[in-house]
Coordinates of C-alpha atoms and ligand atoms in Angstrom, one line a residue:
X1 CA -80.2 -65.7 33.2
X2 CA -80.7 -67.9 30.0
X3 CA -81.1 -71.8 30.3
X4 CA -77.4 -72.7 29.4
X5 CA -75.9 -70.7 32.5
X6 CA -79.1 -72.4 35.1
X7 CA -76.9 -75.6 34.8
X8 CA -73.8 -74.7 34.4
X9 CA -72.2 -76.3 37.4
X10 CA -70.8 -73.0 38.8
X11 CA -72.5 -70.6 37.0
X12 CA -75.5 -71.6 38.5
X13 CA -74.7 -70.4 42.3
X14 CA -74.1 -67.3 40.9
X15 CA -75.3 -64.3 43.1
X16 CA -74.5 -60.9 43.9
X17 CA -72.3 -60.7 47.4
X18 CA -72.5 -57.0 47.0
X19 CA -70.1 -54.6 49.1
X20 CA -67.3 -57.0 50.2
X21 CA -66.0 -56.4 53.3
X22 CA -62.7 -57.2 55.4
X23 CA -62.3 -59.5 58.2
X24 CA -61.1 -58.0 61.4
X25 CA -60.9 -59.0 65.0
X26 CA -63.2 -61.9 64.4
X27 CA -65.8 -59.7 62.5
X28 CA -66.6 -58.3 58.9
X29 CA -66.4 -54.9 59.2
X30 CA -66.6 -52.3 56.0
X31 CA -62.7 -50.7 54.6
X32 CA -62.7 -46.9 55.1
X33 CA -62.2 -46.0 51.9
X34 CA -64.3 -44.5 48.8
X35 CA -62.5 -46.8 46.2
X36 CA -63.5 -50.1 44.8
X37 CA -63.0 -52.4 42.0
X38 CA -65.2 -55.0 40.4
X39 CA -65.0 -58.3 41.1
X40 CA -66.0 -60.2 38.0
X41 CA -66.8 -64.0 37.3
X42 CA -64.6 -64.7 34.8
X43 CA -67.4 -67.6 33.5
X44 CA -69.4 -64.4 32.2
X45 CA -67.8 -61.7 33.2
X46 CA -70.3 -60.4 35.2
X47 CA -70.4 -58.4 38.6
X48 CA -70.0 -60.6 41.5
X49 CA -69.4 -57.8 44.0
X50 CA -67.1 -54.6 45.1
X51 CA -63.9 -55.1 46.6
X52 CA -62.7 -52.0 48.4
X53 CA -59.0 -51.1 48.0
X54 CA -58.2 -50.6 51.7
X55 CA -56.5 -47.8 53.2
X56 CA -53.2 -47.7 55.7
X57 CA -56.3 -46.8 58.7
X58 CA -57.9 -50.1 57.5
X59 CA -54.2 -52.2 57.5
X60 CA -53.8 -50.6 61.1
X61 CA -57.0 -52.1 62.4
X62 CA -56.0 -55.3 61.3
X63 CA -52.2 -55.2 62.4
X64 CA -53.6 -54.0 65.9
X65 CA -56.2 -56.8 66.1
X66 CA -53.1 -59.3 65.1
X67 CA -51.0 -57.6 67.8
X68 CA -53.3 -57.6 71.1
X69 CA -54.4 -61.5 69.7
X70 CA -50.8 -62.3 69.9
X71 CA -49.7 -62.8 73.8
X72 CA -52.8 -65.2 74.4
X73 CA -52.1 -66.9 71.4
X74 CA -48.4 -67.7 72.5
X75 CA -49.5 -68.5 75.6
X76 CA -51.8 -71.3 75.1
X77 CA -48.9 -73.4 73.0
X78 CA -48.5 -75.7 70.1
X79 CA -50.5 -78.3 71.2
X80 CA -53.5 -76.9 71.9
X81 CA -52.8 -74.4 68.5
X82 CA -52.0 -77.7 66.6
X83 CA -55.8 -78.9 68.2
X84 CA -57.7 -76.1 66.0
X85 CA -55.7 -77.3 63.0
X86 CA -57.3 -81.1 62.8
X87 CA -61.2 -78.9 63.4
X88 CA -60.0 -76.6 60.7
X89 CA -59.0 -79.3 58.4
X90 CA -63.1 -81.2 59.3
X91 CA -64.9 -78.1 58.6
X92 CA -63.2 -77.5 55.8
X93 CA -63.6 -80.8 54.4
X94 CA -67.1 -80.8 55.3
X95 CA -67.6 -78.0 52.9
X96 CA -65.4 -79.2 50.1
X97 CA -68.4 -78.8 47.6
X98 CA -69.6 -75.2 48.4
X99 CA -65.6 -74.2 49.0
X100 CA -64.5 -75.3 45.6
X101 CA -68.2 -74.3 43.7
X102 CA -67.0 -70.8 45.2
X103 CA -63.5 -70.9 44.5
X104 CA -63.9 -71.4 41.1
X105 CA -66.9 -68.8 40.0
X106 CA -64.3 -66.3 41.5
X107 CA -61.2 -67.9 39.9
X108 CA -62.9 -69.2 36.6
X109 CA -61.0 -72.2 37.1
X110 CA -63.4 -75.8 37.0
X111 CA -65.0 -77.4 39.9
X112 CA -62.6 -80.3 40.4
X113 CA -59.3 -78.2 39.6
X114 CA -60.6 -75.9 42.7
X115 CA -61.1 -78.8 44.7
X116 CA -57.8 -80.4 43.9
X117 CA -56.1 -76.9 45.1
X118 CA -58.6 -76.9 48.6
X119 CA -57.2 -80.7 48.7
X120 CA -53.7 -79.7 48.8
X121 CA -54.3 -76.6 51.0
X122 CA -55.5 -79.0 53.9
X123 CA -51.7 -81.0 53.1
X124 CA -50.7 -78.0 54.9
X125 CA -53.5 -77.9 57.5
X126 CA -52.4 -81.7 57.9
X127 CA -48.6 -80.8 58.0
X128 CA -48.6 -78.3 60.3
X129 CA -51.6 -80.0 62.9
X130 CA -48.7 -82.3 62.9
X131 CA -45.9 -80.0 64.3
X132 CA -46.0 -80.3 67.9
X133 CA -44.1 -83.9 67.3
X134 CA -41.8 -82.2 64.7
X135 CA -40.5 -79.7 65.7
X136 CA -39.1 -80.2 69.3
X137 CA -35.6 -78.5 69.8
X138 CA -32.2 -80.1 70.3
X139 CA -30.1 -80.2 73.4
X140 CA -26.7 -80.6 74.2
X141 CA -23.8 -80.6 76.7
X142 CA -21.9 -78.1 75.0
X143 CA -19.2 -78.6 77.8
X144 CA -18.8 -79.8 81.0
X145 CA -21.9 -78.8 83.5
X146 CA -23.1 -76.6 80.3
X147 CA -25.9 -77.0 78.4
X148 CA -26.8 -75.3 74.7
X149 CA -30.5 -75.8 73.1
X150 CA -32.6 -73.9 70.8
X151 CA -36.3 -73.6 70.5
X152 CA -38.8 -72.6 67.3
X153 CA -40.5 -69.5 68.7
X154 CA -43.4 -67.2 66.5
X155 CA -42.3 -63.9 65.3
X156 CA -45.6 -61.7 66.4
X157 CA -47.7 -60.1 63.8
X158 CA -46.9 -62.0 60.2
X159 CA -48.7 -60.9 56.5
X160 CA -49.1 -62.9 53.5
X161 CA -50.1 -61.7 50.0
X162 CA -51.5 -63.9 47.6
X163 CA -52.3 -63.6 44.0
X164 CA -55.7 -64.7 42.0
X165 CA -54.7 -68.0 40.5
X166 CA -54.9 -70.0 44.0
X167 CA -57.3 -68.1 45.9
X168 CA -57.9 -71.1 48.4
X169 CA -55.0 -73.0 48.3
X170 CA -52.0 -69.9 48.5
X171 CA -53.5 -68.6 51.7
X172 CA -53.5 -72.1 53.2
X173 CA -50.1 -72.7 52.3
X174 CA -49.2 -70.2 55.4
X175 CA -51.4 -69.4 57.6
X176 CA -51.6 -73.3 58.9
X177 CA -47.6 -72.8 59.4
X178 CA -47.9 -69.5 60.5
X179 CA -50.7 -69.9 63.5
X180 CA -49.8 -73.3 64.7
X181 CA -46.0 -72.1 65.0
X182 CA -48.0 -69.5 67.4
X183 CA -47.9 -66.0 65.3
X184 CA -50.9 -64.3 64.5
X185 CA -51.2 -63.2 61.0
X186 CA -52.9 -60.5 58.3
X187 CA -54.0 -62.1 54.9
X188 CA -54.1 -59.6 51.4
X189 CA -55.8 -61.7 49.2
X190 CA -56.1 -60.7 45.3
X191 CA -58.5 -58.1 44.8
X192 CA -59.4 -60.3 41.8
X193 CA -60.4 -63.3 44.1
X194 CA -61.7 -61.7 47.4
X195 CA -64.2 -64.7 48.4
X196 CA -62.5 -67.3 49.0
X197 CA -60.4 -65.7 51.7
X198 CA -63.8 -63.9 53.8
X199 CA -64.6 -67.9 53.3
X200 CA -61.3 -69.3 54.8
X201 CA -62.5 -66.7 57.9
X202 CA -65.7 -68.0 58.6
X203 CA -64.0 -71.7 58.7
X204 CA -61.4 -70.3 60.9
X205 CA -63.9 -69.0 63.2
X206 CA -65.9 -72.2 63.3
X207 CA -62.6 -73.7 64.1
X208 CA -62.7 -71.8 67.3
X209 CA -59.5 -69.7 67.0
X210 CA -59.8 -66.8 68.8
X211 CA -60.8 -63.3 67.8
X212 CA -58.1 -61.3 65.9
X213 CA -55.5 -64.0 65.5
X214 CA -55.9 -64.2 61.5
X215 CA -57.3 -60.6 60.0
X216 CA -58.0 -60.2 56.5
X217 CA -57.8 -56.6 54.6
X218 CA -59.0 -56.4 51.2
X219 CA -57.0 -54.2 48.6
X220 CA -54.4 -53.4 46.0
X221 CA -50.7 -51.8 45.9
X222 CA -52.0 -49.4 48.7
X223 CA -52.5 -52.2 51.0
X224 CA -49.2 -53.8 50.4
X225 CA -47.3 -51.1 50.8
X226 CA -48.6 -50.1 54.0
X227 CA -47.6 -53.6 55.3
X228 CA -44.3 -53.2 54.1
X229 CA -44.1 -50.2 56.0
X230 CA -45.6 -51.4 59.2
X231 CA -43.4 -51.1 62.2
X232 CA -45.6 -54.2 63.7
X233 CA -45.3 -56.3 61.3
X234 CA -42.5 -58.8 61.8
X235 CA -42.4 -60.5 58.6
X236 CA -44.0 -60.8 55.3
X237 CA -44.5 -63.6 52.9
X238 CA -45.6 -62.8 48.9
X239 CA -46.8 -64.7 46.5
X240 CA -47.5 -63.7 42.7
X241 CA -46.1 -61.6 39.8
X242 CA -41.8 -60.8 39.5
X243 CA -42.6 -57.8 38.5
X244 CA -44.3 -57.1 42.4
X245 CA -42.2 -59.8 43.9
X246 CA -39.1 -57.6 43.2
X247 CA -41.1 -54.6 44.3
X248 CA -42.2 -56.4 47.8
X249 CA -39.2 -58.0 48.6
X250 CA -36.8 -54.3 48.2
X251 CA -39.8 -52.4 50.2
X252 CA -39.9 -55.2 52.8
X253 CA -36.3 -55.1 53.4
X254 CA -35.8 -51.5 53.1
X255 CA -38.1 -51.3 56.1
X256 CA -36.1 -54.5 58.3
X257 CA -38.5 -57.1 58.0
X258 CA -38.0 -60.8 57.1
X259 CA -38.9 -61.3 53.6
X260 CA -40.0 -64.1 51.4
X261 CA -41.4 -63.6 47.5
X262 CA -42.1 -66.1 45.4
X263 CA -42.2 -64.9 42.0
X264 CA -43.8 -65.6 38.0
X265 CA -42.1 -68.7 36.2
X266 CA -41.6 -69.6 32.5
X267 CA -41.4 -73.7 32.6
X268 CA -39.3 -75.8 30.3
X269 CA -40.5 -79.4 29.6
X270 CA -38.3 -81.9 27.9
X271 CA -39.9 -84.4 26.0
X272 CA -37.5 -87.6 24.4
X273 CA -38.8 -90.2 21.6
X274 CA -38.3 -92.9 24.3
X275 CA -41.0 -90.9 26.4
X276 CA -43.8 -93.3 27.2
X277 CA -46.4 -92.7 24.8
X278 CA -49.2 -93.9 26.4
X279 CA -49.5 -91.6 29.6
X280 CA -46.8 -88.8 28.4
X281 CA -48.8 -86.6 25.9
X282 CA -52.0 -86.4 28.9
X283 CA -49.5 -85.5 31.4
X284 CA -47.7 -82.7 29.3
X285 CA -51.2 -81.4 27.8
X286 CA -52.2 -81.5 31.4
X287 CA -50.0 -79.3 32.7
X288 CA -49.8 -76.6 30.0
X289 CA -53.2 -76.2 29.6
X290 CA -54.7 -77.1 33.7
X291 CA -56.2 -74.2 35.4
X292 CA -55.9 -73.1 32.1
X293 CA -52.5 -72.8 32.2
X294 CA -53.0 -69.7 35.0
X295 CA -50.3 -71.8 37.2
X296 CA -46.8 -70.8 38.0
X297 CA -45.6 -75.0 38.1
X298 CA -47.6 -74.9 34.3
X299 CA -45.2 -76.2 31.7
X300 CA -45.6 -73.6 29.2
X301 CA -42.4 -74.3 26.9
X302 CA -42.0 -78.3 25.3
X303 CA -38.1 -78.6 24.6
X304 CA -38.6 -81.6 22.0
X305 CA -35.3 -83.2 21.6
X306 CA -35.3 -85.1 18.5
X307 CA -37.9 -86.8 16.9
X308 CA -41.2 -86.9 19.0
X309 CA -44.0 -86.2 16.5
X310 CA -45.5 -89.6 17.6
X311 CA -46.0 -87.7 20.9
X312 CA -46.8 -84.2 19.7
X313 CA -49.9 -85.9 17.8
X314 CA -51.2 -87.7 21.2
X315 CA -50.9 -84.3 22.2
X316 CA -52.7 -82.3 19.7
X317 CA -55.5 -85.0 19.8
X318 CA -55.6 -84.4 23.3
X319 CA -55.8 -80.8 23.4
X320 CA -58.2 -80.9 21.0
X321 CA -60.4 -83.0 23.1
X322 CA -60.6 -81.0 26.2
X323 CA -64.1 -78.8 26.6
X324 CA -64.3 -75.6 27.2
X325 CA -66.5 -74.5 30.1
X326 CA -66.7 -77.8 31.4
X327 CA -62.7 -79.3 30.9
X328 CA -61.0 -76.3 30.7
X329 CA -62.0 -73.0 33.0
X330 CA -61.7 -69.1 31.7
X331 CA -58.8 -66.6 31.7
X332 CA -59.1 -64.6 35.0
X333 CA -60.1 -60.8 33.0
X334 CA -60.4 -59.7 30.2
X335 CA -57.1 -58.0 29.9
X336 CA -55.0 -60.8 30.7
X337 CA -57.1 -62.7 28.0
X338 CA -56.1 -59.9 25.3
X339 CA -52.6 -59.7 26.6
X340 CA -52.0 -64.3 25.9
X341 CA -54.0 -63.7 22.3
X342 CA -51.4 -61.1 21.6
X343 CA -48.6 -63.8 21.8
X344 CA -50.5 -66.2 19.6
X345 CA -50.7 -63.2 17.2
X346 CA -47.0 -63.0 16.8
X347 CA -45.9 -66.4 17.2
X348 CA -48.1 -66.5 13.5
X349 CA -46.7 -63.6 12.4
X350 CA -43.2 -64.9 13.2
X351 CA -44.3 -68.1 10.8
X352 CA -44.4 -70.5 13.6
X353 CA -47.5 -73.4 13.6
X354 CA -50.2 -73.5 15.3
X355 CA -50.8 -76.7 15.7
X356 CA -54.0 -75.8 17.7
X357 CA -55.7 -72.9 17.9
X358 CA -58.1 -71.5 20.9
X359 CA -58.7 -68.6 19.4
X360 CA -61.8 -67.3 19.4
X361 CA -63.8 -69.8 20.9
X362 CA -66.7 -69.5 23.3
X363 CA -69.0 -71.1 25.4
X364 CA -72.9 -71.4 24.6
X365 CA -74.6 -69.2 27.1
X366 CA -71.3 -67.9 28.6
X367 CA -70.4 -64.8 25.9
X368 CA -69.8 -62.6 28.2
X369 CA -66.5 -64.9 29.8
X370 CA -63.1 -64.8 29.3
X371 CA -62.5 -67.9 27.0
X372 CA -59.7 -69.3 24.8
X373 CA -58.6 -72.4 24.6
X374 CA -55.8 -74.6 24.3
X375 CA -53.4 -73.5 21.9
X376 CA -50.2 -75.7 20.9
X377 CA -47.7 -73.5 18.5
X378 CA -44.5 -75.7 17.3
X379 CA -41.4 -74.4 15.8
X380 CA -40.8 -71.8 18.7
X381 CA -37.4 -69.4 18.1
X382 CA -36.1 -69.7 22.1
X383 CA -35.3 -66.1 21.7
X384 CA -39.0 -65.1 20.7
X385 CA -40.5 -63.0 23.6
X386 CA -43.6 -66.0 24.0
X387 CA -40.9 -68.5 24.5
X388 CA -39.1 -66.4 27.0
X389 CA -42.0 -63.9 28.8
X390 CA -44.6 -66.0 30.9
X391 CA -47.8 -65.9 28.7
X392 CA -49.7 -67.3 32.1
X393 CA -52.7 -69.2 29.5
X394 CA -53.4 -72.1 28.1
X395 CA -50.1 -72.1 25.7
X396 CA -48.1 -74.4 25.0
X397 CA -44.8 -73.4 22.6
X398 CA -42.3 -76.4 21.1
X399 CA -39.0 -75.3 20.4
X400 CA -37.0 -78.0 18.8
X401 CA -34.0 -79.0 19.7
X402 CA -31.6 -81.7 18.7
X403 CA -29.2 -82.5 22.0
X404 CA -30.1 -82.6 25.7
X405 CA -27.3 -80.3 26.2
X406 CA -29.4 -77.6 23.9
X407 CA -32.5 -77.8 25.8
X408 CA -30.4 -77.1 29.1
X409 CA -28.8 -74.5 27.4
X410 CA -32.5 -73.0 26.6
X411 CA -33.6 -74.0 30.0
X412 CA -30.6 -72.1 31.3
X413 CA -30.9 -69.0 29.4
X414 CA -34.3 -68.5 31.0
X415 CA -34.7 -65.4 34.0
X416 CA -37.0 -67.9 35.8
X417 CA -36.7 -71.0 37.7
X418 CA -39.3 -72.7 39.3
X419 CA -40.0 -75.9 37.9
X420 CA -38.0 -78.5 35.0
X421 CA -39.8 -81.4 34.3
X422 CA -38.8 -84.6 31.9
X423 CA -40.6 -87.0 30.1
X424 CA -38.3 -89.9 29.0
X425 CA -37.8 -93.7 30.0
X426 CA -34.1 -93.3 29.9
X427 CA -32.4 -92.6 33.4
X428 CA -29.0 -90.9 32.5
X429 CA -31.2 -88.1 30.3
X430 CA -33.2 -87.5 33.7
X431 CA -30.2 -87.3 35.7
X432 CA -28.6 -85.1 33.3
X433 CA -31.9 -82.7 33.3
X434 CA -32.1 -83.0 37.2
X435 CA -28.3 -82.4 37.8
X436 CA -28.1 -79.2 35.5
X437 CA -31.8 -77.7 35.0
X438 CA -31.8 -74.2 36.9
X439 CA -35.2 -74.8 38.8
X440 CA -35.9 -75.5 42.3
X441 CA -38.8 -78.2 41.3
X442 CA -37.7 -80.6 38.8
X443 CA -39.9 -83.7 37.4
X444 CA -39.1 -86.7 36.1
X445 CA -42.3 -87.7 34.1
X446 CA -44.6 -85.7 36.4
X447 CA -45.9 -82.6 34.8
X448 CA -46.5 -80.7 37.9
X449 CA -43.9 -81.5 40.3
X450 CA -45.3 -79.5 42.9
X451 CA -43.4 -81.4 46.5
X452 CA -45.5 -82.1 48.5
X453 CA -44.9 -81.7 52.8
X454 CA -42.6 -82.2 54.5
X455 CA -40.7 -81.2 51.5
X456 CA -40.4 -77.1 50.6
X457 CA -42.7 -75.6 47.6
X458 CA -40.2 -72.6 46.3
X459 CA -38.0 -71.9 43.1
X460 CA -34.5 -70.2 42.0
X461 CA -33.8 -66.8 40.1
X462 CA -36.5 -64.9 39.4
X463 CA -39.2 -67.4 40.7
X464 CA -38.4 -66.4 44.3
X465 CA -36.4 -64.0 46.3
X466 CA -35.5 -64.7 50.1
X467 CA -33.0 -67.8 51.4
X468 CA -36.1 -70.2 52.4
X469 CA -39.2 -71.8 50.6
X470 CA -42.7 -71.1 51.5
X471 CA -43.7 -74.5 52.6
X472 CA -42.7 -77.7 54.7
X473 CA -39.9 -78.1 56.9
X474 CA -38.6 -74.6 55.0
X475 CA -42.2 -72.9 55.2
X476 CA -41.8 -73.5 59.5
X477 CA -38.1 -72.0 59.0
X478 CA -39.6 -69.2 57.8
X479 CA -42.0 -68.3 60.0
X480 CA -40.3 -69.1 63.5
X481 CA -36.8 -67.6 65.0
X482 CA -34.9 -69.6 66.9
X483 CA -34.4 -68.8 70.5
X484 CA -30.9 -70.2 71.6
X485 CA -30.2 -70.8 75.3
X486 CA -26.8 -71.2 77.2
X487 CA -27.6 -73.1 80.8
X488 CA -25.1 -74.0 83.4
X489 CA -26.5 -74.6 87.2
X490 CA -23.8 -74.5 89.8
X491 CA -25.5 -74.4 93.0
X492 CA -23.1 -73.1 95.2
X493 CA -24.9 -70.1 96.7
X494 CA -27.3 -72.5 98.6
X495 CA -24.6 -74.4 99.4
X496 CA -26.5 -77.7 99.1
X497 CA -23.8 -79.1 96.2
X498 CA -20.9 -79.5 99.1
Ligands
NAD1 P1 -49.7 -60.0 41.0 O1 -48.3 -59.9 41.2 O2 -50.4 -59.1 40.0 O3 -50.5 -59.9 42.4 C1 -50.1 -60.6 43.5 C2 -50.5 -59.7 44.7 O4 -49.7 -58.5 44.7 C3 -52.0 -59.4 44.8 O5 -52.4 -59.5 46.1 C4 -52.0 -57.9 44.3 O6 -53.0 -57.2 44.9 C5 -50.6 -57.4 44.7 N1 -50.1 -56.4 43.8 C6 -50.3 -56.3 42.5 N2 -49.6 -55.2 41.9 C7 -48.9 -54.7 43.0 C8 -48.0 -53.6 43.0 N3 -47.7 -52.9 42.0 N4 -47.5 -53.3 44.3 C9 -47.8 -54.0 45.3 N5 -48.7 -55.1 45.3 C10 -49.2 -55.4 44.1 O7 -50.0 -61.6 40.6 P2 -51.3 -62.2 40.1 O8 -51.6 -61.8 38.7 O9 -52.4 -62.1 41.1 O10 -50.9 -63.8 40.0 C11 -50.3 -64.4 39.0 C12 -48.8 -64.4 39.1 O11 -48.4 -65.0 40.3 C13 -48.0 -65.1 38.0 O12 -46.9 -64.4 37.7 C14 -47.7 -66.5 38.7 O13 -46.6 -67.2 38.1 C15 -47.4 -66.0 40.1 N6 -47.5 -67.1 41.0 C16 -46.4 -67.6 41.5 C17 -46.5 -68.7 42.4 C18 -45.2 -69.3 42.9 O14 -45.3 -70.2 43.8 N7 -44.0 -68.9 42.5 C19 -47.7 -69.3 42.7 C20 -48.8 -68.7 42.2 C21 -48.8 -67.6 41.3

């Protein structure tokens, strides 16, 4: 390895972790199966390890393990669940620095944007070490002598399937919920970003939760599909692409089970002249191009209405500014890299500006990686496909409008739905975006408005399918069924009433 990549923050724990395994029953045991993929540091794009695409014998292992866990697991009760969230949430923290150096030579993301996603995971650790006091059930006289109450009970054997983008932080968004509410659970990580997950394991079983109560099986389609069809599997949360969101969310169904998918996104971002112009151009540029804009809350379409090229300059400069490598991470593969140059290509062809160009750029000592960087293009047709499709890179397109009531229009128009922010100083604009943007996260001069717990993470239309959000009060929802019970005590047969 030549000198650049020694110091390279991440680059520099790079090793080979060789034949990955999956995590079953407290223990990594190998997938029976003769097929693997690559898993490749998108830094250089080189050969971190196999992932084996598990078979339905290696989903049954795990679903049984989940199963026999399950009765003891109930049995002990929230409390003493809720105990191994606060050691979770210390040995996790303890580890931040080797966590997030891990996360993000698997995820290409930097250091600190795979310590912010860590950071947020252990909200949910925090949230849900907290739900013994939150989430006691109601009680009433219904009528006279009768009493009605209703308590938050696990579901059994739960799955969750996460995409690459996230690879610490989308696992922790359930599994906190998911154990302390008292089910046991099955994690599918993206066979892109398998480490992270097998890392989450070995802190779960320094947290002390027993053997078998959170399983991980490694995989692709194959996997998912078998845990669709599961008969033990209760229910099943998703998280990445529409495209597989659509798919998981029909099969789940089709085969009874509670269902929740949260799809892709396409994010509009209103910027107004009265906008501060101090803080707003960082905050947009931030979240179009953060993670490399490989985030479903990034806002990846600027509706500019009227004349902000005061702003749009900050902007540029900005953009400009950020270091690739070091600032800005890499584009997950290759493909996906080829697939968000593609859009650049016809954005020029269509005659639109590029007002900044990441084409083509490397980093010294890192060839072999899957760079661009950020890339601003301004006079964006809404009906182009790279204003409509999500690009999911570090692309920002401006489509210019001239009324608020056009940029809802073009905000409106879009399949997706997960997050509408606004930059402006001027309160009836926000509460016009707010009151008629079709998004389930809206921001009001916050980039990212990602809410934080108590309060749900989930969007509308094609962002999500299912009636409840992933996280928060909605998350616990989700993962619980409520047991209702009727009580009346007469006490005649002893006769000691009379
Ligand atoms: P993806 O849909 O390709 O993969 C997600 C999971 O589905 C992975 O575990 C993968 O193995 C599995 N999968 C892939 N193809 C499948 C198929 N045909 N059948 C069954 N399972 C399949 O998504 P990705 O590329 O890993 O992640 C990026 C996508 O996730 C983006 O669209 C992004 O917007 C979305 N995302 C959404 C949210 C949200 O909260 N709405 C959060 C993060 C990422």
């Amino acid at each position: 390895m030549i000198k650049e990549l020694e110091r390279h923050p991440v680059v520099s724990t790079f090793k080979d972790f060789g034949t990955i395994k999956n995590w079953v029953d407290g223990k990594l045991i190998d997938a029976e199966t003769s097929e693997f993929q690559d898993v490749n540091c998108p830094y250089n794009g080189e050969v971190l390890g196999q992932v084996p695409l598990s078979s339905t014998t290696d989903v049954d292992k795990a679903v049984q393990a989940a199963k026999n866990a399950y009765p003891g697991w109930k049995k002990i009760g929230i409390k003493s669940r809720a105990q191994f969230m606060f050691n979770l949430k210390k040995i996790i923290e303890d580890d931040l620095e080797n966590f997030s150096t891990l996360a993000a030579l698997e995820n290409g993301k930097t250091i600190p944007e795979a310590k912010g996603e860590i950071l947020r995971g252990l909200e949910v650790v925090e949230f849900a070490s907290a739900l013994p006091n939150k989430i006691t059930g109601p009680k009433l006289e219904t009528s006279a002598g009768v009493e009605s109450s209703f308590t938050r009970e696990p579901l059994g054997v739960v799955a969750s399937i996460t995409p690459f983008n996230f690879p610490a932080m989308i696992p922790l968004w359930t599994l906190p919920t998911i154990l302390t509410t008292g089910s046991t659970m099955v994690l599918k990580p993206s066979e892109q970003t398998p480490l992270s997950a097998l890392k989450l394991a070995e802190y779960i079983e320094q947290s002390g939760i027993p053997k078998g109560v959170f399983n991980i099986v490694n995989g692709g389609k194959e996997v998912v599909q078998s845990i669709c069809e599961h008969s033990d599997i209760k229910a099943i949360s998703f998280v990445g692409s529409t495209a597989v969101a659509k798919i998981v969310y029909q099969t789940a169904a089709q085969y009874t089970k509670r269902v929740l998918t949260l799809g892709g996104a396409k994010n509009h971002l209103v910027v107004l002249p009265d906008a501060d112009l101090e803080t707003s151009p960082a905050n947009v540029i931030a979240s179009a191009m953060g993670c490399a804009g490989q985030r479903c809350m990034a806002a990846s379409t600027m509706l500019s209405v009227g004349d902000t090229d005061k702003l749009i300059d900050r902007m540029v400069e900005n953009a400009k500014s950020i270091k690739l490598g070091t600032g800005m991470g890499a584009i997950i593969n290759k493909q996906n890299l080829d697939r968000i140059v593609s859009y650049i290509e016809m954005a020029e062809k269509d005659g639109c500006k590029i007002l900044v160009d990441g084409r083509g750029q490397t980093v010294e000592g890192m060839e072999g990686g899957y760079w661009l960087g950020p890339t601003i293009i301004d006079g964006v047709d809404p009906d182009a496909p790279y204003a409509k499709d999500e690009i999911f890179g570090p692309v920002l397109c401006i489509i210019r409008s001239n009324t608020m009531q056009e940029a809802v229009d073009i905000e409106n128009a879009s399949n997706y739905g997960n997050a509408a922010s606004i930059f402006t100083n001027n309160g009836a604009a926000a509460k016009f975006w707010t009151d008629n943007a079709s998004a389930g996260m809206i921001g009001i001069n916050i980039g990212v408005p990602v809410p934080r717990d108590p309060f749900p993470f989930g969007g509308w239309n094609d962002s999500k399918f299912g009636a409840n959000d992933l996280t928060g009060d909605s998350g616990v929802e989700f993962f619980t069924q409520n047991k209702k019970v009727t009580t009346r005590w007469v006490g005649t047969q002893q006769g000691f009433l009379e």
